[in-house]
Amino acid sequence: MSIEKGRDITISVLKFNPRSKVSKPHFVDYHLEETPGMTLFIALTKIREEMDPDLSFDFVCRAGICGSCGMVVNGKPALACRTLIANYPTGKIQLMPMPAFELIKDLSVNTGKWMDAMSKRVQSWIVDNGGEEVNIAKMEQRVDPEVANETFELDRCIECGICVASCGTKLMRPDFVGPVGLNRVARFEVDPHDKRTAEDFYELIGDDDGIFGCMSLMACEDHCPKHLPLQNKIAYLRRKLVALR
Amino acid sequence: MKINYCDALVIGGGLAGLRAAVAAQKKGLNSIVLSLVPVKRSHSAAAQGGMQASLGNSKMSDGDNEDLHFADTVKGSDWGCDQEVARMFVHTAPKAIRELASWGVPWSRVKAGTREAVINAKKTTITEDEDRHGLITSRDFGGTKKWRTCYTADATGHTMLFGVANEALKHNVDIRDRKEALSLIHENGRCYGAIVRDLITGELEAYVAIGTCIATGGYGRVFKQTTNAVICEGTGAAIALETGVATLSNMEAVQFHPTPIVPSGILLTEGCRGDGGILRDVDGHRFMPDYEPEKKELASRDVVSRRMIEHIRNGKGVPSPYGYHVWLDISILGREHIERNLRDVQEICQIFNGIDPADEGKKGWAPVLPMQHYSMGGIRTKPTGESTRLAGLFACGEAACWDMHGFNRLGGNSVSETVVAGMIIGNYFADYCLANDVTIPTSTVQKFLDEQDAYLNEILAYNGSEDIFKIKNRMKELMDEKVGIFRDGPNLEAAVEELKELLVKTKQINVKSKERAGNPELEEAYRVPRMLKVALCVAKGARDRTESRGAHYREDYLKRDDANWLNRTLCTWPNKDDLEPTIEYAPLDIMKMEMPPAFRGYGAKGMIIEHPESEVRQAQVDEITEKMQAEGKDRHEIQDALMPFNLPMNYKERNERAGDK
C-alpha cells in the first residue's frame, strides 16, 4: 500500500426522494481522490461528510456480514461495503438503488419489509408439529455433524436481497418468493429439528410464485455475496416437490 | 399526536432485545420491538467466534461446569463484576444454547474419532468418544479453563440472530424497523415508553407501554478505531442518561480487542487464536510467550491488547501507512481448517486486504492492531434487569451494566449474555408488565413529544458555522488518542475538557437541508450530542478512577486498588444544560462474594492493593466449603450456602451433562 496521491475517481449516484413533491430522479457526480483500500463504504461516507450531507444510503456492519448495503454497482447488484474501488480500472462508478424493493431515498431501499414478509410467507422457523416444549435443562438432541454443517451452509444467507434484485422472475412476477425464500425452505428441509414434510413445503411454495416460477437464469447465484448454492438447491426442491403431483 | 400502546416495549432489535420480546410475548403480552435497522442486520450478526456455555461435551471441555465458568468470568472481570449476576448467567447459559439448538441454530457438533488440532502452535491429535457424537461441540477462547465456546464455524452471531429473529416472527412479536427512540417518557420515577422518530417518514410518534426495555447495544462508535457496526452509537444508553434519573455504570470499562484487521477495523475473531493462530512481530517472532508464558495468545483480551502495544512501543511493530501493527498468523492451522471453520475471516482478509490467510509463510499473515470492541458499562440495573433508579425501565445486553463482565469481558461471554439476559431479564420484564398498569396522563406524553419536536426545529434553525460531521470525527480521534488502551491523568483531563467544548459546539452548527425527513445531517445533529454525553461519561469516569482494573489501565496508577476502588461508577445527567455527568460510586460487598478478590492468574503479579475484607471472606468461604464437603454436600448445595441466587421460570433446574456421574 503506497501513500502516493491516489487516482481521481468519479462516483455517479442516482438521487431521488419519492416522498418529495419536487424531487425527480437524476444522477449526481461526485469527484474524489482514491485512497488505498477504499471501498464504497469509505467513499460514500466521505461524500456525505464532505460534499453532500443529504445523500441517503444504508450501511451497518461495513464488513459484508449484515446485508444492509446492497446496491447496483455499474449495472450489477453487490454489497457496497465490500466493493473495492480499485477493482474498477476506469475509476468511474455508477450507483443505483436495487430494483424490486420499495425505494426509501437515493440508494436506500426497504429490504427489511420485503424479507419480513418472505419469512412469514415460507414460515422461516422450526416447525415441530406442536411437539412438547423442549426441556432445556436436559441433553440436547443429537445432530450428525455433517447434517449440522449442511444446515449451516444454507443458513449463511444474510438476506441482503441481491438475489432478488438479480432475479428475472421477480421483476415480472411481484409475488415471487425469490431465491432467498426458496433457500430458506431448503434450509429447514435439511434441519432435523424441523418436522415438516415435502407435502407441507408444497403447500407453501408449490406454485408459480414459488418453486415453479424460477426460470433458472442463475443471476441469483452469480451475484450472491455468500456464494450459496442457490441453483442446486432450487433444482433439488423442484424435483422433490414435482414428484409429489 | 399518534400514540401506540403496548404492554412491553423493547427498544433495540438485536439478540438481547428480540429474546426479551419473545419472553414477553410468550407470557401473553403484546410486545413491540423498535429497531434502527431491519433486525436481522443488527450488530449481533457480526459476532463470529462463539458463545460460552459449560456443556462439557467435547474432549477438551470434558468436566466443565457452572463453577469453572463462574470462576473464569469473575477472574476475567478483574473482580469488577456482580457475582450474583455472574452465577445467574453461568447457570442459564447451557439452557440458552440448548434452546437455540431447538430453534434451529445449527451448532457445530462433536464428531467421533480422531482429528488434528493446533494447540500452542503444535499439531496435536484429539480423539472424541463415540458416545459424544452429535452433541454440541466447543472451541478454545482466551481466559477459560476449558474449551467452552460453542460455535457455528465463524458465523455464530449470524446464525443465532436469524434463529431468534425467526422465532420472534413465529410468535408474532410486532417488529417495527427504521424507528429511532429519541427520549423516554417518564414521571415520578417511573418509565412509560418512548418518543420515537420514524426514520423513513421523519414523523414523531409516542409509544406508551407498561414496561420499557432498552437493548440497543454498545457505544463503540464514540471511538474512531472500532470493530463495532456504524449503528453502535450508544444513543439508547444516552436517552436513559437524559432522563436525569436512570444511571449509567462503569462507562470507563471499555474493551479493546487484540485482532481487528488494519486499516478497516473489521474484526478477525478470537477463534483465530482459540483455534491456534499466533501473533508475530516485525521479525516474524512469536512474542506473546515472552510476556505471558502461561496463557500466551490466550490471556484475556485486555492483557493481550496491552502486550501488543507494549511490544510495538519496544520497537517491534511493523510500519505501515496506517501506523504500526503486528501480524496474526493462522496459516499454521492449515488451509482445510481455515476454509471450513474460519471462512469469513478468510473472506475479510481477501476482500479488504488482498491476503489469503491460508497461504503459508509471511504471505498469509494479516496486519492486526487492538481497537475498541466492547462496552462493559451501560445502563445500571439490578439482577432482574430493572434500572436501580427508574422503575419500569429495563435494560439487557451490551446496552446494560447488568454487570457480569465487570472491567473486562471474556470472549464468547457477550453473545452468550445477549440471549441469557434476554431469557432472564425478559422474563422479569414480562412479570413487571403483568403486575403493573399504565397510569400516565396524555398531556404528559404530549409534553415529551413536543419537547422532541421543538428540539428538531431548534436544530434546523441553528445558524452557526460549525460542522456536525467534523465535531463527530474530532470526538472519535480524541477518544482514541486520550481515552484508549493506555490512559493517564493529564490526557484524560484534556479529553474531558475538549469533549465539553465539542458539546457546546453542537449548538453552533448549520444543517444545510431543512427537511424533517430523509435528512442524514439532521440525524447526525441530534445523535452526536448524545454520543458526546456518553463519551464524557467514559472520559470522566476514567479520569476519576485512579487505579488499573481489567481493561481500564492507568499508566499513572498501575495497581488494581481493591482498598479504594472495589466499586461501581454511577453517572447521572441531572440537568439538561450540564456539560458533564455527575459521578458517584457504589461499593461491591466482599462479604457477600462467593469468590473474594485475588490474583487473576495472568498479567503481572503483585499489582493489587488488597482489601482487608478479602482475607476475612476467603476464610469464611473455606470454612463453609470444608464443613459442607465433610457432611457430603454436593457442589450445588455448597454454592447455595455461599451465595444464593434466584432465577425466573425453571431456569434454576440443574443442567444435565454427558459427563454426569
Coordinates of C-alpha atoms in Angstrom, one line a residue, chain B residues 260-527:
Chain B
P260 CA -9.1 -6.2 14.2
I261 CA -7.5 -6.1 10.8
V262 CA -5.7 -2.8 9.7
P263 CA -6.9 -0.4 8.4
S264 CA -10.6 -1.2 8.2
G265 CA -11.1 -2.3 11.8
I266 CA -13.1 -5.3 10.8
L267 CA -12.7 -8.0 13.4
L268 CA -10.8 -11.2 13.0
T269 CA -12.4 -13.4 15.6
E270 CA -10.7 -14.6 18.8
G271 CA -11.5 -18.0 17.3
C272 CA -8.4 -17.4 15.2
R273 CA -6.2 -17.6 18.3
G274 CA -8.6 -20.0 20.0
D275 CA -8.0 -22.4 17.1
G276 CA -4.3 -22.0 17.4
G277 CA -3.4 -18.8 15.5
I278 CA -0.4 -16.9 16.8
L279 CA 0.8 -13.3 16.9
R280 CA 4.2 -12.3 15.2
D281 CA 6.2 -9.1 15.2
V282 CA 8.2 -7.2 12.6
D283 CA 10.8 -10.0 12.7
G284 CA 8.3 -12.8 12.4
H285 CA 9.0 -13.6 16.0
R286 CA 6.1 -15.1 18.2
F287 CA 6.3 -12.6 21.0
M288 CA 3.4 -13.4 23.3
P289 CA 5.2 -16.3 25.1
D290 CA 7.9 -13.8 26.2
Y291 CA 5.3 -11.7 28.1
E292 CA 2.7 -14.3 29.1
P293 CA 4.5 -17.7 29.3
E294 CA 1.4 -19.5 30.6
K295 CA -1.6 -18.3 28.6
K296 CA 0.4 -16.7 25.6
E297 CA -2.0 -15.5 22.9
L298 CA -4.9 -16.8 25.0
A299 CA -4.5 -14.5 28.0
S300 CA -7.6 -12.2 28.4
R301 CA -8.2 -9.6 25.8
D302 CA -7.1 -6.6 27.9
V303 CA -3.8 -8.3 28.6
V304 CA -3.1 -9.4 25.0
S305 CA -4.0 -5.9 23.7
R306 CA -1.7 -4.2 26.1
R307 CA 1.2 -6.6 25.4
M308 CA 0.8 -6.0 21.7
I309 CA 1.0 -2.2 22.1
E310 CA 3.9 -2.7 24.6
H311 CA 5.8 -4.7 22.1
I312 CA 5.2 -2.1 19.4
R313 CA 6.4 0.6 21.8
N314 CA 9.5 -1.6 22.2
G315 CA 10.3 -1.1 18.6
K316 CA 9.0 -4.4 17.3
G317 CA 5.9 -3.1 15.3
V318 CA 5.5 -3.4 11.6
P319 CA 5.5 0.1 9.9
S320 CA 2.6 0.8 7.5
P321 CA 0.9 3.9 6.1
Y322 CA -1.6 3.5 8.9
G323 CA 1.0 3.4 11.7
Y324 CA 2.5 0.3 13.4
H325 CA 0.8 -3.1 13.6
V326 CA 1.7 -6.7 14.3
W327 CA 0.8 -9.9 12.4
L328 CA -1.8 -12.5 13.0
D329 CA -0.7 -15.9 11.5
I330 CA -3.4 -18.5 11.1
S331 CA -1.7 -20.2 8.1
I332 CA -0.3 -22.7 10.6
L333 CA -3.8 -24.1 11.1
G334 CA -3.8 -25.4 7.5
R335 CA -6.0 -24.5 4.5
E336 CA -8.7 -27.1 5.2
H337 CA -9.3 -25.9 8.7
I338 CA -9.4 -22.2 7.6
E339 CA -11.7 -22.9 4.7
R340 CA -14.2 -24.8 6.9
N341 CA -14.1 -23.0 10.2
L342 CA -12.7 -19.6 9.5
R343 CA -14.2 -18.8 6.2
D344 CA -15.5 -15.4 7.0
V345 CA -12.0 -14.5 8.3
Q346 CA -10.5 -15.7 5.1
E347 CA -13.0 -13.7 3.1
I348 CA -12.4 -10.5 5.1
C349 CA -8.7 -10.8 4.5
Q350 CA -9.1 -11.5 0.8
I351 CA -11.7 -8.8 0.1
F352 CA -10.4 -6.0 2.3
N353 CA -6.6 -6.6 2.3
G354 CA -5.9 -8.9 -0.7
I355 CA -4.4 -11.5 1.5
D356 CA -5.2 -15.2 1.7
P357 CA -4.5 -16.1 5.3
A358 CA -4.3 -19.8 4.3
D359 CA -1.1 -19.0 2.3
E360 CA 1.9 -20.4 4.2
G361 CA 4.6 -18.0 5.5
K362 CA 4.6 -14.3 5.6
K363 CA 2.4 -14.0 2.5
G364 CA -0.7 -15.1 4.6
W365 CA -0.1 -13.0 7.7
A366 CA -2.8 -10.4 8.4
P367 CA -2.0 -7.0 9.8
V368 CA -3.8 -6.5 13.2
L369 CA -3.9 -3.9 15.9
P370 CA -6.0 -3.6 19.1
M371 CA -9.1 -1.4 18.7
Q372 CA -12.2 -0.6 20.7
H373 CA -14.5 -3.6 20.7
Y374 CA -17.0 -3.9 23.6
S375 CA -18.7 -1.7 26.2
M376 CA -18.7 -3.4 29.6
G377 CA -20.6 -0.3 31.0
G378 CA -24.1 0.7 30.3
I379 CA -27.5 1.3 32.0
R380 CA -27.1 0.3 35.6
T381 CA -29.6 -2.4 36.5
K382 CA -30.5 -4.8 39.4
P383 CA -30.1 -8.5 38.8
T384 CA -33.6 -8.5 37.5
G385 CA -32.6 -6.1 34.7
E386 CA -34.6 -3.2 36.1
S387 CA -32.9 0.2 36.4
T388 CA -31.9 0.8 40.0
R389 CA -33.4 4.3 39.9
L390 CA -36.1 4.4 37.2
A391 CA -38.9 1.9 37.7
G392 CA -40.3 0.2 34.6
L393 CA -37.1 0.8 32.7
F394 CA -35.2 -2.4 32.0
A395 CA -32.0 -3.0 30.0
C396 CA -30.3 -6.0 28.7
G397 CA -27.4 -7.0 26.5
E398 CA -24.4 -4.7 25.8
A399 CA -26.5 -1.6 26.5
A400 CA -26.9 -2.7 30.1
C401 CA -24.5 -2.8 33.0
W402 CA -26.2 -5.9 34.5
D403 CA -22.6 -6.3 35.4
M404 CA -21.4 -9.9 34.7
H405 CA -18.3 -8.6 32.8
G406 CA -17.0 -6.1 35.4
F407 CA -14.0 -4.4 33.9
N408 CA -13.1 -7.0 31.3
R409 CA -15.3 -9.4 29.4
L410 CA -14.1 -12.8 28.3
G411 CA -14.5 -13.7 24.6
G412 CA -17.7 -15.7 24.0
N413 CA -19.4 -14.2 27.1
S414 CA -21.1 -11.4 25.2
V415 CA -23.2 -13.2 22.6
S416 CA -23.9 -15.6 25.4
E417 CA -25.0 -12.7 27.6
T418 CA -27.4 -11.4 24.9
V419 CA -29.6 -14.5 24.9
V420 CA -29.1 -15.4 28.5
A421 CA -30.0 -11.9 29.7
G422 CA -32.8 -11.9 27.1
M423 CA -34.2 -15.0 28.8
I424 CA -33.7 -14.0 32.4
I425 CA -34.4 -10.2 32.2
G426 CA -37.0 -10.8 29.5
N427 CA -39.0 -12.9 32.0
Y428 CA -38.6 -10.4 34.9
F429 CA -39.5 -7.7 32.5
A430 CA -42.6 -9.6 31.4
D431 CA -43.6 -10.2 35.1
Y432 CA -43.3 -6.5 35.7
C433 CA -45.6 -5.7 32.7
L434 CA -48.1 -8.3 34.0
A435 CA -48.1 -6.9 37.6
N436 CA -48.4 -3.2 36.7
D437 CA -50.5 -0.9 34.7
V438 CA -50.2 2.4 32.8
T439 CA -51.2 5.5 34.7
I440 CA -50.0 8.4 32.7
P441 CA -51.9 11.4 31.5
T442 CA -51.9 12.0 27.8
S443 CA -50.8 15.6 28.5
T444 CA -47.5 14.2 29.9
V445 CA -47.0 12.1 26.8
Q446 CA -47.7 15.2 24.7
K447 CA -45.2 17.2 26.7
F448 CA -42.4 14.7 25.9
L449 CA -43.4 14.6 22.2
D450 CA -43.5 18.4 22.0
E451 CA -40.1 18.6 23.6
Q452 CA -38.5 16.5 20.8
D453 CA -40.5 18.2 18.1
A454 CA -39.2 21.6 19.4
Y455 CA -35.7 20.2 19.6
L456 CA -35.7 19.1 16.0
N457 CA -36.9 22.6 14.9
E458 CA -34.2 24.2 17.1
I459 CA -31.5 22.1 15.3
L460 CA -32.8 23.1 11.9
A461 CA -32.8 26.7 13.0
Y462 CA -29.2 26.7 14.2
N463 CA -27.2 29.3 12.2
G464 CA -23.6 28.8 13.3
S465 CA -20.5 27.9 11.4
E466 CA -19.6 24.5 12.9
D467 CA -20.0 21.2 11.0
I468 CA -21.6 18.3 12.9
F469 CA -19.5 15.7 11.0
K470 CA -16.3 17.4 12.0
I471 CA -17.4 17.6 15.6
K472 CA -18.1 13.9 15.5
N473 CA -14.8 12.9 13.9
R474 CA -12.9 15.1 16.4
M475 CA -14.7 13.3 19.3
K476 CA -13.6 9.9 17.8
E477 CA -10.0 10.9 17.4
L478 CA -9.9 12.4 20.9
M479 CA -11.3 9.2 22.4
D480 CA -8.7 7.1 20.6
E481 CA -5.8 9.4 21.5
K482 CA -6.6 10.2 25.1
V483 CA -9.1 7.6 26.4
G484 CA -7.6 4.5 24.7
I485 CA -5.8 1.3 25.9
F486 CA -3.2 3.2 27.9
R487 CA -4.6 6.1 30.0
D488 CA -3.2 8.8 32.3
G489 CA -4.5 11.7 34.3
P490 CA -3.3 14.7 32.1
N491 CA -4.6 13.1 28.9
L492 CA -8.0 12.2 30.4
E493 CA -8.3 15.7 31.9
A494 CA -7.6 17.2 28.4
A495 CA -10.2 14.8 26.9
V496 CA -12.9 15.8 29.3
E497 CA -12.3 19.5 28.7
E498 CA -12.3 19.2 24.9
L499 CA -15.4 16.9 24.9
K500 CA -17.2 19.6 26.8
E501 CA -16.2 22.2 24.2
L502 CA -17.4 19.9 21.4
L503 CA -20.7 19.5 23.2
V504 CA -21.1 23.3 23.3
K505 CA -20.2 23.4 19.5
T506 CA -23.1 21.0 18.6
K507 CA -25.4 24.0 19.1
Q508 CA -23.3 26.2 16.8
I509 CA -23.8 24.2 13.6
N510 CA -25.7 24.8 10.5
V511 CA -27.8 22.0 9.0
K512 CA -27.9 22.6 5.2
S513 CA -31.1 20.8 4.3
K514 CA -34.1 21.9 6.3
E515 CA -36.2 18.8 5.5
R516 CA -37.5 16.8 8.5
A517 CA -37.4 13.5 6.7
G518 CA -34.7 11.8 4.7
N519 CA -32.0 14.2 6.1
P520 CA -28.9 12.3 7.3
E521 CA -27.3 15.5 8.5
L522 CA -30.2 16.2 10.8
E523 CA -29.9 12.7 12.2
E524 CA -26.2 13.3 13.0
A525 CA -27.1 16.7 14.6
Y526 CA -29.3 15.0 17.2
R527 CA -27.2 11.9 17.6

